[in-house]
Short mmCIF file of N, CA and C in Angstrom, two decimals:
data_model
loop_
_atom_site.label_atom_id
_atom_site.label_comp_id
_atom_site.label_asym_id
_atom_site.label_seq_id
_atom_site.Cartn_x
_atom_site.Cartn_y
_atom_site.Cartn_z
N MET N 483 -9.08 -13.20 7.80
CA MET N 483 -9.90 -12.03 7.98
C MET N 483 -10.06 -11.80 9.43
N THR N 484 -9.82 -10.54 9.88
CA THR N 484 -9.97 -10.20 11.22
C THR N 484 -11.46 -10.21 11.70
N ASP N 485 -11.68 -10.23 13.05
CA ASP N 485 -13.07 -10.19 13.51
C ASP N 485 -13.80 -8.89 13.05
N LEU N 486 -13.04 -7.79 13.10
CA LEU N 486 -13.63 -6.52 12.59
C LEU N 486 -14.03 -6.54 11.18
N GLN N 487 -13.06 -7.03 10.40
CA GLN N 487 -13.42 -7.22 8.92
C GLN N 487 -14.58 -8.06 8.68
N HIS N 488 -14.62 -9.21 9.42
CA HIS N 488 -15.70 -10.16 9.30
C HIS N 488 -17.08 -9.55 9.67
N SER N 489 -17.09 -8.82 10.86
CA SER N 489 -18.34 -8.18 11.29
C SER N 489 -18.75 -7.09 10.33
N GLU N 490 -17.74 -6.40 9.72
CA GLU N 490 -18.22 -5.29 8.80
C GLU N 490 -18.71 -5.92 7.49
N THR N 491 -18.07 -6.99 7.02
CA THR N 491 -18.54 -7.65 5.82
C THR N 491 -19.94 -8.11 6.09
N ARG N 492 -20.27 -8.84 7.23
CA ARG N 492 -21.49 -9.34 7.58
C ARG N 492 -22.56 -8.13 7.62
N ALA N 493 -22.15 -7.05 8.20
CA ALA N 493 -23.01 -5.89 8.30
C ALA N 493 -23.43 -5.37 7.02
N VAL N 494 -22.48 -5.29 6.04
CA VAL N 494 -22.78 -4.83 4.72
C VAL N 494 -23.78 -5.72 4.07
N ARG N 495 -23.58 -7.06 4.16
CA ARG N 495 -24.47 -8.03 3.58
C ARG N 495 -25.85 -7.93 4.14
N HIS N 496 -26.00 -7.66 5.42
CA HIS N 496 -27.28 -7.54 6.07
C HIS N 496 -27.81 -6.22 6.26
N GLY N 497 -27.21 -5.19 5.69
CA GLY N 497 -27.82 -3.84 5.81
C GLY N 497 -27.42 -3.15 7.19
N GLY N 498 -26.37 -3.59 7.77
CA GLY N 498 -25.97 -2.94 9.06
C GLY N 498 -25.43 -1.61 9.04
N GLY N 499 -25.03 -0.95 10.13
CA GLY N 499 -24.54 0.33 10.19
C GLY N 499 -23.10 0.57 9.86
N THR N 500 -22.45 -0.30 9.09
CA THR N 500 -21.04 -0.11 8.71
C THR N 500 -20.79 1.21 8.08
N ARG N 501 -21.74 1.62 7.23
CA ARG N 501 -21.48 2.93 6.58
C ARG N 501 -21.30 4.05 7.57
N THR N 502 -22.07 3.96 8.60
CA THR N 502 -21.99 5.00 9.64
C THR N 502 -20.66 4.95 10.31
N SER N 503 -20.18 3.68 10.64
CA SER N 503 -18.90 3.57 11.26
C SER N 503 -17.76 3.96 10.28
N LEU N 504 -17.93 3.66 8.94
CA LEU N 504 -16.88 4.12 8.02
C LEU N 504 -16.88 5.69 7.94
N LEU N 505 -18.11 6.21 7.93
CA LEU N 505 -18.19 7.73 7.91
C LEU N 505 -17.51 8.38 9.18
N GLY N 506 -17.67 7.65 10.26
CA GLY N 506 -17.05 8.21 11.51
C GLY N 506 -15.47 8.16 11.31
N ILE N 507 -14.98 7.09 10.78
CA ILE N 507 -13.55 7.01 10.50
C ILE N 507 -13.06 8.07 9.57
N TYR N 508 -13.81 8.21 8.43
CA TYR N 508 -13.51 9.20 7.46
C TYR N 508 -13.60 10.63 8.12
N LEU N 509 -14.55 11.03 8.88
CA LEU N 509 -14.65 12.32 9.40
C LEU N 509 -13.54 12.56 10.48
N ASN N 510 -13.25 11.52 11.19
CA ASN N 510 -12.18 11.63 12.18
C ASN N 510 -10.80 11.86 11.54
N ASP N 511 -10.55 11.21 10.40
CA ASP N 511 -9.34 11.40 9.61
C ASP N 511 -9.35 12.84 9.13
N HIS N 512 -10.47 13.35 8.68
CA HIS N 512 -10.52 14.79 8.23
C HIS N 512 -10.31 15.72 9.51
N LEU N 513 -10.84 15.33 10.66
CA LEU N 513 -10.58 16.13 11.86
C LEU N 513 -9.05 16.15 12.18
N ALA N 514 -8.42 15.10 12.08
CA ALA N 514 -6.94 15.13 12.30
C ALA N 514 -6.21 16.04 11.31
N GLY N 515 -6.67 15.96 10.03
CA GLY N 515 -6.14 16.93 9.08
C GLY N 515 -6.47 18.34 9.36
N ALA N 516 -7.72 18.55 9.77
CA ALA N 516 -8.11 19.92 10.04
C ALA N 516 -7.30 20.48 11.32
N THR N 517 -7.02 19.62 12.29
CA THR N 517 -6.29 19.98 13.38
C THR N 517 -4.88 20.39 12.98
N THR N 518 -4.27 19.56 12.10
CA THR N 518 -2.94 19.81 11.58
C THR N 518 -2.92 21.17 10.85
N GLY N 519 -3.89 21.37 9.88
CA GLY N 519 -4.03 22.58 9.12
C GLY N 519 -4.18 23.82 9.89
N THR N 520 -5.10 23.70 10.95
CA THR N 520 -5.39 24.83 11.85
C THR N 520 -4.24 25.24 12.50
N ARG N 521 -3.47 24.35 13.10
CA ARG N 521 -2.27 24.66 13.92
C ARG N 521 -1.17 25.29 12.93
N ARG N 522 -1.03 24.71 11.79
CA ARG N 522 0.06 25.16 10.97
C ARG N 522 -0.33 26.64 10.42
N ALA N 523 -1.59 26.81 10.04
CA ALA N 523 -1.94 28.15 9.58
C ALA N 523 -1.84 29.25 10.63
N GLN N 524 -2.14 28.88 11.87
CA GLN N 524 -2.02 29.79 13.01
C GLN N 524 -0.54 30.06 13.30
N TYR N 525 0.22 29.05 13.18
CA TYR N 525 1.72 29.11 13.42
C TYR N 525 2.22 30.11 12.38
N MET N 526 1.94 29.89 11.13
CA MET N 526 2.46 30.69 10.11
C MET N 526 2.06 32.17 10.21
N ALA N 527 0.77 32.41 10.54
CA ALA N 527 0.27 33.77 10.71
C ALA N 527 0.98 34.46 11.84
N ARG N 528 1.21 33.65 12.92
CA ARG N 528 1.85 34.25 14.15
C ARG N 528 3.35 34.59 13.88
N THR N 529 3.99 33.57 13.18
CA THR N 529 5.48 33.67 12.97
C THR N 529 5.79 34.84 11.94
N LEU N 530 4.83 34.92 11.06
CA LEU N 530 4.99 35.97 9.96
C LEU N 530 4.31 37.31 10.23
N ARG N 531 3.84 37.45 11.44
CA ARG N 531 3.01 38.65 11.82
C ARG N 531 3.87 39.92 11.49
N GLY N 532 3.17 40.87 10.87
CA GLY N 532 3.79 42.12 10.56
C GLY N 532 4.45 42.15 9.12
N SER N 533 4.48 41.05 8.46
CA SER N 533 4.91 40.97 7.09
C SER N 533 3.64 40.96 6.20
N PRO N 534 3.86 41.24 4.92
CA PRO N 534 2.67 41.14 3.94
C PRO N 534 2.13 39.75 3.92
N LEU N 535 3.00 38.75 3.90
CA LEU N 535 2.50 37.30 3.90
C LEU N 535 1.72 37.05 5.18
N GLY N 536 2.23 37.42 6.35
CA GLY N 536 1.53 37.18 7.59
C GLY N 536 0.11 37.89 7.65
N GLU N 537 0.13 39.11 7.18
CA GLU N 537 -1.16 39.77 7.11
C GLU N 537 -2.27 39.07 6.12
N ALA N 538 -1.68 38.55 4.99
CA ALA N 538 -2.54 37.79 4.08
C ALA N 538 -3.01 36.47 4.66
N LEU N 539 -2.18 35.87 5.54
CA LEU N 539 -2.49 34.56 6.10
C LEU N 539 -3.43 34.59 7.33
N GLU N 540 -3.48 35.81 7.94
CA GLU N 540 -4.27 35.87 9.21
C GLU N 540 -5.75 35.54 8.96
N PRO N 541 -6.37 36.18 7.96
CA PRO N 541 -7.81 35.78 7.76
C PRO N 541 -7.97 34.30 7.35
N ILE N 542 -7.05 33.80 6.54
CA ILE N 542 -7.12 32.38 6.14
C ILE N 542 -6.98 31.54 7.43
N ALA N 543 -6.04 31.76 8.27
CA ALA N 543 -5.92 31.01 9.49
C ALA N 543 -7.12 30.98 10.32
N THR N 544 -7.84 32.14 10.39
CA THR N 544 -9.06 32.30 11.12
C THR N 544 -10.16 31.38 10.46
N GLU N 545 -10.30 31.47 9.12
CA GLU N 545 -11.23 30.62 8.44
C GLU N 545 -10.99 29.16 8.61
N ILE N 546 -9.72 28.77 8.53
CA ILE N 546 -9.36 27.36 8.63
C ILE N 546 -9.76 26.81 10.01
N ALA N 547 -9.62 27.68 11.00
CA ALA N 547 -10.07 27.34 12.42
C ALA N 547 -11.56 27.20 12.45
N GLN N 548 -12.26 28.09 11.79
CA GLN N 548 -13.73 28.06 11.76
C GLN N 548 -14.20 26.84 10.95
N ASP N 549 -13.52 26.47 9.89
CA ASP N 549 -13.88 25.25 9.19
C ASP N 549 -13.71 23.98 10.10
N ARG N 550 -12.68 23.90 10.84
CA ARG N 550 -12.49 22.88 11.81
C ARG N 550 -13.68 22.76 12.77
N ARG N 551 -14.10 23.93 13.23
CA ARG N 551 -15.28 23.97 14.16
C ARG N 551 -16.55 23.47 13.39
N SER N 552 -16.68 23.84 12.13
CA SER N 552 -17.83 23.41 11.35
C SER N 552 -17.82 21.88 11.19
N LEU N 553 -16.64 21.32 10.94
CA LEU N 553 -16.52 19.87 10.88
C LEU N 553 -16.97 19.20 12.17
N LEU N 554 -16.55 19.79 13.35
CA LEU N 554 -16.99 19.22 14.61
C LEU N 554 -18.51 19.35 14.80
N ASP N 555 -19.11 20.40 14.33
CA ASP N 555 -20.51 20.60 14.38
C ASP N 555 -21.26 19.56 13.50
N ILE N 556 -20.75 19.35 12.37
CA ILE N 556 -21.30 18.30 11.45
C ILE N 556 -21.14 16.93 12.07
N MET N 557 -20.04 16.61 12.62
CA MET N 557 -19.88 15.40 13.31
C MET N 557 -20.90 15.15 14.45
N GLY N 558 -21.09 16.22 15.19
CA GLY N 558 -22.10 16.25 16.29
C GLY N 558 -23.55 15.94 15.75
N ARG N 559 -23.95 16.56 14.60
CA ARG N 559 -25.21 16.32 13.95
C ARG N 559 -25.33 14.93 13.50
N LEU N 560 -24.23 14.32 13.12
CA LEU N 560 -24.29 12.93 12.55
C LEU N 560 -24.03 11.89 13.75
N ASP N 561 -23.93 12.40 14.93
CA ASP N 561 -23.68 11.47 16.11
C ASP N 561 -22.32 10.74 15.92
N VAL N 562 -21.35 11.43 15.37
CA VAL N 562 -19.98 10.88 15.16
C VAL N 562 -19.07 11.44 16.24
N PRO N 563 -18.57 10.62 17.21
CA PRO N 563 -17.71 11.20 18.29
C PRO N 563 -16.35 11.48 17.73
N ALA N 564 -15.73 12.63 18.26
CA ALA N 564 -14.44 13.00 17.87
C ALA N 564 -13.50 12.05 18.60
N ARG N 565 -12.58 11.44 17.82
CA ARG N 565 -11.61 10.53 18.43
C ARG N 565 -10.48 11.29 18.85
N HIS N 566 -10.17 11.42 20.11
CA HIS N 566 -9.18 12.34 20.66
C HIS N 566 -7.78 11.91 20.19
N TYR N 567 -7.56 10.62 20.07
CA TYR N 567 -6.21 10.19 19.67
C TYR N 567 -5.94 10.67 18.27
N LYS N 568 -6.94 10.87 17.33
CA LYS N 568 -6.61 11.40 16.02
C LYS N 568 -6.36 12.90 16.10
N ILE N 569 -7.03 13.58 17.09
CA ILE N 569 -6.74 15.04 17.24
C ILE N 569 -5.36 15.21 17.67
N TYR N 570 -4.85 14.42 18.72
CA TYR N 570 -3.53 14.40 19.16
C TYR N 570 -2.58 14.10 18.03
N THR N 571 -2.89 13.11 17.27
CA THR N 571 -2.04 12.73 16.14
C THR N 571 -1.79 13.91 15.21
N GLY N 572 -2.91 14.59 14.86
CA GLY N 572 -2.81 15.70 14.03
C GLY N 572 -1.92 16.77 14.50
N ALA N 573 -2.09 17.03 15.87
CA ALA N 573 -1.29 18.10 16.53
C ALA N 573 0.23 17.70 16.50
N LEU N 574 0.52 16.38 16.66
CA LEU N 574 1.94 15.93 16.70
C LEU N 574 2.47 16.02 15.31
N VAL N 575 1.71 15.66 14.35
CA VAL N 575 2.25 15.82 12.89
C VAL N 575 2.57 17.18 12.59
N GLU N 576 1.67 18.13 13.04
CA GLU N 576 2.04 19.55 12.77
C GLU N 576 3.30 19.99 13.42
N MET N 577 3.51 19.56 14.62
CA MET N 577 4.73 20.07 15.37
C MET N 577 5.95 19.35 14.79
N ALA N 578 5.87 18.07 14.31
CA ALA N 578 6.94 17.34 13.65
C ALA N 578 7.30 18.07 12.41
N GLY N 579 6.32 18.60 11.74
CA GLY N 579 6.55 19.24 10.42
C GLY N 579 7.41 20.49 10.53
N ARG N 580 7.48 21.05 11.77
CA ARG N 580 8.32 22.21 12.00
C ARG N 580 9.80 21.82 12.05
N LEU N 581 10.10 20.60 12.24
CA LEU N 581 11.48 20.06 12.37
C LEU N 581 12.13 19.79 11.04
N LYS N 582 11.44 20.01 9.97
CA LYS N 582 11.99 19.69 8.64
C LYS N 582 13.28 20.46 8.31
N SER N 583 14.10 19.98 7.50
CA SER N 583 15.27 20.76 7.12
C SER N 583 14.93 21.82 6.09
N ASN N 584 15.35 23.00 6.39
CA ASN N 584 15.04 24.08 5.46
C ASN N 584 16.29 24.85 5.05
N GLY N 585 17.45 24.28 5.23
CA GLY N 585 18.77 24.86 4.83
C GLY N 585 19.30 25.83 5.80
N ARG N 586 18.64 26.01 6.92
CA ARG N 586 19.16 26.92 8.03
C ARG N 586 18.96 26.18 9.32
N LEU N 587 19.90 26.42 10.26
CA LEU N 587 19.76 25.77 11.55
C LEU N 587 19.00 26.52 12.65
N VAL N 588 19.12 27.87 12.63
CA VAL N 588 18.59 28.68 13.66
C VAL N 588 17.40 29.51 13.21
N HIS N 589 17.59 30.20 12.10
CA HIS N 589 16.64 31.15 11.66
C HIS N 589 15.66 30.56 10.52
N ARG N 590 14.52 31.13 10.40
CA ARG N 590 13.60 30.66 9.41
C ARG N 590 14.15 30.95 8.01
N SER N 591 14.08 29.91 7.15
CA SER N 591 14.52 30.05 5.75
C SER N 591 13.36 30.58 4.91
N PRO N 592 13.66 31.48 3.88
CA PRO N 592 12.56 31.86 2.98
C PRO N 592 11.91 30.66 2.38
N LEU N 593 12.63 29.59 2.15
CA LEU N 593 12.05 28.37 1.63
C LEU N 593 10.91 27.78 2.51
N SER N 594 10.99 27.97 3.82
CA SER N 594 10.03 27.53 4.75
C SER N 594 8.55 27.98 4.28
N SER N 595 8.48 29.21 3.92
CA SER N 595 7.11 29.80 3.60
C SER N 595 6.55 29.07 2.44
N VAL N 596 7.39 28.78 1.34
CA VAL N 596 7.00 28.19 0.10
C VAL N 596 6.47 26.77 0.46
N VAL N 597 7.24 25.98 1.21
CA VAL N 597 6.90 24.66 1.55
C VAL N 597 5.58 24.65 2.44
N GLU N 598 5.45 25.54 3.43
CA GLU N 598 4.29 25.52 4.29
C GLU N 598 3.11 26.06 3.55
N LEU N 599 3.21 26.95 2.58
CA LEU N 599 2.09 27.33 1.70
C LEU N 599 1.65 26.12 0.89
N GLU N 600 2.53 25.37 0.36
CA GLU N 600 2.16 24.17 -0.33
C GLU N 600 1.46 23.15 0.55
N PHE N 601 1.94 23.05 1.76
CA PHE N 601 1.28 22.10 2.74
C PHE N 601 -0.15 22.58 3.11
N LEU N 602 -0.33 23.89 3.25
CA LEU N 602 -1.61 24.45 3.59
C LEU N 602 -2.61 24.20 2.41
N ARG N 603 -2.03 24.44 1.14
CA ARG N 603 -2.82 24.34 -0.04
C ARG N 603 -3.36 22.88 -0.11
N LEU N 604 -2.40 21.89 0.10
CA LEU N 604 -2.81 20.49 0.05
C LEU N 604 -3.91 20.18 1.07
N GLY N 605 -3.78 20.74 2.23
CA GLY N 605 -4.75 20.54 3.30
C GLY N 605 -6.11 21.08 2.92
N VAL N 606 -6.16 22.27 2.28
CA VAL N 606 -7.40 22.87 1.86
C VAL N 606 -8.01 22.03 0.76
N GLU N 607 -7.17 21.51 -0.16
CA GLU N 607 -7.69 20.58 -1.16
C GLU N 607 -8.42 19.36 -0.52
N GLY N 608 -7.75 18.79 0.47
CA GLY N 608 -8.36 17.70 1.15
C GLY N 608 -9.67 18.05 1.83
N LYS N 609 -9.66 19.23 2.45
CA LYS N 609 -10.85 19.67 3.16
C LYS N 609 -11.97 19.88 2.10
N ALA N 610 -11.65 20.48 1.08
CA ALA N 610 -12.67 20.76 0.02
C ALA N 610 -13.24 19.38 -0.47
N ALA N 611 -12.42 18.38 -0.62
CA ALA N 611 -12.91 17.06 -1.03
C ALA N 611 -13.81 16.53 -0.04
N GLY N 612 -13.47 16.71 1.20
CA GLY N 612 -14.45 16.21 2.28
C GLY N 612 -15.75 16.91 2.25
N TRP N 613 -15.75 18.27 2.04
CA TRP N 613 -17.02 19.01 1.97
C TRP N 613 -17.77 18.42 0.77
N ARG N 614 -17.16 18.23 -0.39
CA ARG N 614 -17.90 17.76 -1.49
C ARG N 614 -18.54 16.38 -1.24
N THR N 615 -17.77 15.54 -0.51
CA THR N 615 -18.31 14.19 -0.20
C THR N 615 -19.51 14.35 0.68
N LEU N 616 -19.46 15.19 1.70
CA LEU N 616 -20.63 15.42 2.59
C LEU N 616 -21.76 16.01 1.80
N HIS N 617 -21.45 16.95 0.78
CA HIS N 617 -22.55 17.47 0.08
C HIS N 617 -23.28 16.41 -0.74
N ARG N 618 -22.56 15.53 -1.24
CA ARG N 618 -23.16 14.43 -2.07
C ARG N 618 -24.05 13.53 -1.04
N LEU N 619 -23.55 13.33 0.14
CA LEU N 619 -24.30 12.62 1.12
C LEU N 619 -25.55 13.32 1.61
N SER N 620 -25.55 14.67 1.47
CA SER N 620 -26.60 15.35 2.00
C SER N 620 -27.94 15.23 1.05
N GLU N 621 -27.75 14.58 -0.05
CA GLU N 621 -28.84 14.21 -0.93
C GLU N 621 -29.81 13.23 -0.34
N SER N 622 -29.16 12.42 0.67
CA SER N 622 -29.99 11.41 1.26
C SER N 622 -29.94 11.41 2.84
N ASP N 623 -29.30 12.44 3.37
CA ASP N 623 -29.25 12.60 4.85
C ASP N 623 -29.59 14.07 5.22
N GLU N 624 -30.81 14.18 5.70
CA GLU N 624 -31.30 15.51 6.16
C GLU N 624 -30.52 16.21 7.20
N ARG N 625 -29.75 15.48 7.93
CA ARG N 625 -28.96 16.03 9.03
C ARG N 625 -27.79 16.96 8.43
N LEU N 626 -27.46 16.84 7.17
CA LEU N 626 -26.43 17.60 6.51
C LEU N 626 -27.08 18.77 5.82
N ASP N 627 -26.60 19.96 6.11
CA ASP N 627 -27.11 21.22 5.53
C ASP N 627 -26.42 21.48 4.20
N ARG N 628 -27.14 21.35 3.07
CA ARG N 628 -26.59 21.51 1.76
C ARG N 628 -26.08 22.87 1.54
N GLN N 629 -26.94 23.88 1.92
CA GLN N 629 -26.47 25.28 1.79
C GLN N 629 -25.17 25.61 2.59
N GLY N 630 -25.12 25.12 3.73
CA GLY N 630 -23.96 25.33 4.54
C GLY N 630 -22.81 24.68 3.93
N LEU N 631 -22.91 23.44 3.41
CA LEU N 631 -21.82 22.83 2.71
C LEU N 631 -21.39 23.52 1.43
N ASP N 632 -22.49 24.12 0.71
CA ASP N 632 -22.14 24.97 -0.43
C ASP N 632 -21.26 26.10 -0.01
N GLU N 633 -21.56 26.78 1.12
CA GLU N 633 -20.68 27.88 1.54
C GLU N 633 -19.36 27.39 1.99
N LEU N 634 -19.23 26.26 2.60
CA LEU N 634 -17.97 25.77 2.93
C LEU N 634 -17.04 25.38 1.75
N ILE N 635 -17.74 24.81 0.78
CA ILE N 635 -16.99 24.47 -0.56
C ILE N 635 -16.57 25.80 -1.13
N GLU N 636 -17.32 26.80 -1.29
CA GLU N 636 -16.89 28.06 -1.89
C GLU N 636 -15.82 28.71 -1.13
N ARG N 637 -15.89 28.71 0.21
CA ARG N 637 -14.84 29.21 1.01
C ARG N 637 -13.50 28.52 0.80
N ALA N 638 -13.60 27.19 0.65
CA ALA N 638 -12.31 26.46 0.30
C ALA N 638 -11.84 26.79 -1.07
N ARG N 639 -12.67 27.04 -2.01
CA ARG N 639 -12.17 27.50 -3.32
C ARG N 639 -11.45 28.87 -3.16
N ARG N 640 -12.03 29.73 -2.48
CA ARG N 640 -11.40 31.07 -2.28
C ARG N 640 -10.02 30.92 -1.57
N GLN N 641 -9.95 30.10 -0.50
CA GLN N 641 -8.81 29.83 0.22
C GLN N 641 -7.68 29.21 -0.77
N LEU N 642 -8.10 28.35 -1.60
CA LEU N 642 -7.19 27.77 -2.60
C LEU N 642 -6.52 28.77 -3.56
N ARG N 643 -7.49 29.63 -4.05
CA ARG N 643 -7.00 30.66 -4.97
C ARG N 643 -5.97 31.59 -4.26
N THR N 644 -6.32 32.01 -3.04
CA THR N 644 -5.42 32.84 -2.34
C THR N 644 -4.09 32.21 -1.98
N LEU N 645 -4.20 30.92 -1.51
CA LEU N 645 -2.93 30.20 -1.12
C LEU N 645 -2.06 29.99 -2.36
N GLU N 646 -2.70 29.73 -3.58
CA GLU N 646 -1.95 29.54 -4.70
C GLU N 646 -1.29 30.82 -5.16
N TYR N 647 -1.88 31.96 -5.01
CA TYR N 647 -1.37 33.26 -5.35
C TYR N 647 -0.15 33.50 -4.46
N LEU N 648 -0.36 33.33 -3.19
CA LEU N 648 0.65 33.52 -2.18
C LEU N 648 1.90 32.64 -2.40
N ARG N 649 1.62 31.34 -2.69
CA ARG N 649 2.64 30.32 -2.97
C ARG N 649 3.57 30.77 -4.13
N LEU N 650 2.85 31.16 -5.22
CA LEU N 650 3.55 31.57 -6.41
C LEU N 650 4.34 32.88 -6.20
N GLN N 651 3.80 33.76 -5.42
CA GLN N 651 4.54 35.02 -5.03
C GLN N 651 5.80 34.71 -4.23
N GLU N 652 5.61 33.83 -3.30
CA GLU N 652 6.85 33.45 -2.44
C GLU N 652 7.83 32.69 -3.23
N ALA N 653 7.35 31.74 -4.01
CA ALA N 653 8.31 30.97 -4.91
C ALA N 653 9.13 31.90 -5.88
N GLN N 654 8.44 32.87 -6.39
CA GLN N 654 9.10 33.85 -7.21
C GLN N 654 10.11 34.64 -6.50
N ALA N 655 9.83 35.05 -5.32
CA ALA N 655 10.81 35.80 -4.47
C ALA N 655 11.91 34.91 -4.07
N VAL N 656 11.70 33.68 -3.74
CA VAL N 656 12.77 32.80 -3.29
C VAL N 656 13.69 32.25 -4.40
N PHE N 657 13.06 31.91 -5.49
CA PHE N 657 13.80 31.23 -6.62
C PHE N 657 14.18 32.26 -7.66
N GLY N 658 13.56 33.43 -7.68
CA GLY N 658 13.94 34.48 -8.66
C GLY N 658 13.42 34.16 -10.03
N THR N 659 12.30 33.52 -10.14
CA THR N 659 11.72 33.17 -11.44
C THR N 659 10.57 34.02 -11.73
N THR N 660 10.17 34.05 -12.99
CA THR N 660 9.00 34.85 -13.47
C THR N 660 7.79 34.06 -13.18
N GLY N 661 6.70 34.76 -13.15
CA GLY N 661 5.38 34.15 -12.97
C GLY N 661 5.10 33.16 -14.09
N ASN N 662 5.52 33.38 -15.38
CA ASN N 662 5.28 32.42 -16.46
C ASN N 662 6.03 31.12 -16.15
N GLU N 663 7.24 31.19 -15.69
CA GLU N 663 8.02 29.96 -15.49
C GLU N 663 7.34 29.15 -14.33
N LEU N 664 6.79 29.75 -13.35
CA LEU N 664 6.11 29.04 -12.22
C LEU N 664 4.81 28.47 -12.62
N ALA N 665 4.15 29.13 -13.59
CA ALA N 665 2.85 28.71 -13.97
C ALA N 665 2.97 27.66 -15.15
N GLY N 666 4.17 27.23 -15.46
CA GLY N 666 4.36 26.14 -16.53
C GLY N 666 4.59 26.80 -17.87
N GLY N 667 4.77 28.09 -17.98
CA GLY N 667 5.11 28.63 -19.26
C GLY N 667 6.54 28.50 -19.61
N THR N 668 6.98 28.95 -20.81
CA THR N 668 8.30 28.83 -21.27
C THR N 668 9.16 29.97 -20.85
N GLY N 669 8.68 30.96 -20.28
CA GLY N 669 9.49 32.09 -19.73
C GLY N 669 9.38 33.28 -20.58
#
């Protein structure tokens, strides 16, 4: 057992602040994800500007950036410092994600939008899970604003519906399938 594990085990047994330190790790992990998602949403909206998909993504990219700021505000209220190495890691992950193979060497592949929309959707799912966790914690921590978290949860639900609609539209355009086939129907 490492010294850190030993001290955390001892703190749990004796009512120490381990839960706060674990919450700090949890929120910083979400901050890394929020950084990745914000950068990817902004990149997609910028890259696809002038297209129907780009126009649909622009308000979502704005909201995702606002949600990241909301997370930072919550962390501030909870006295959880932002770990800059996690922010930088999130930014690097997003940039590395642009290097994926998409079947084309120079130009953007239509498949890129499908994969990126799936990535954004997964990120919003994770964000929604984080908001729900904080909402549950708000039952015993007055520093957490339940109504504000309700609004963040509802916004994430709207984002998920929109991203899923856009993802299915793009997949249909790329793969030439019907909506029933994409939704799990028999065609």
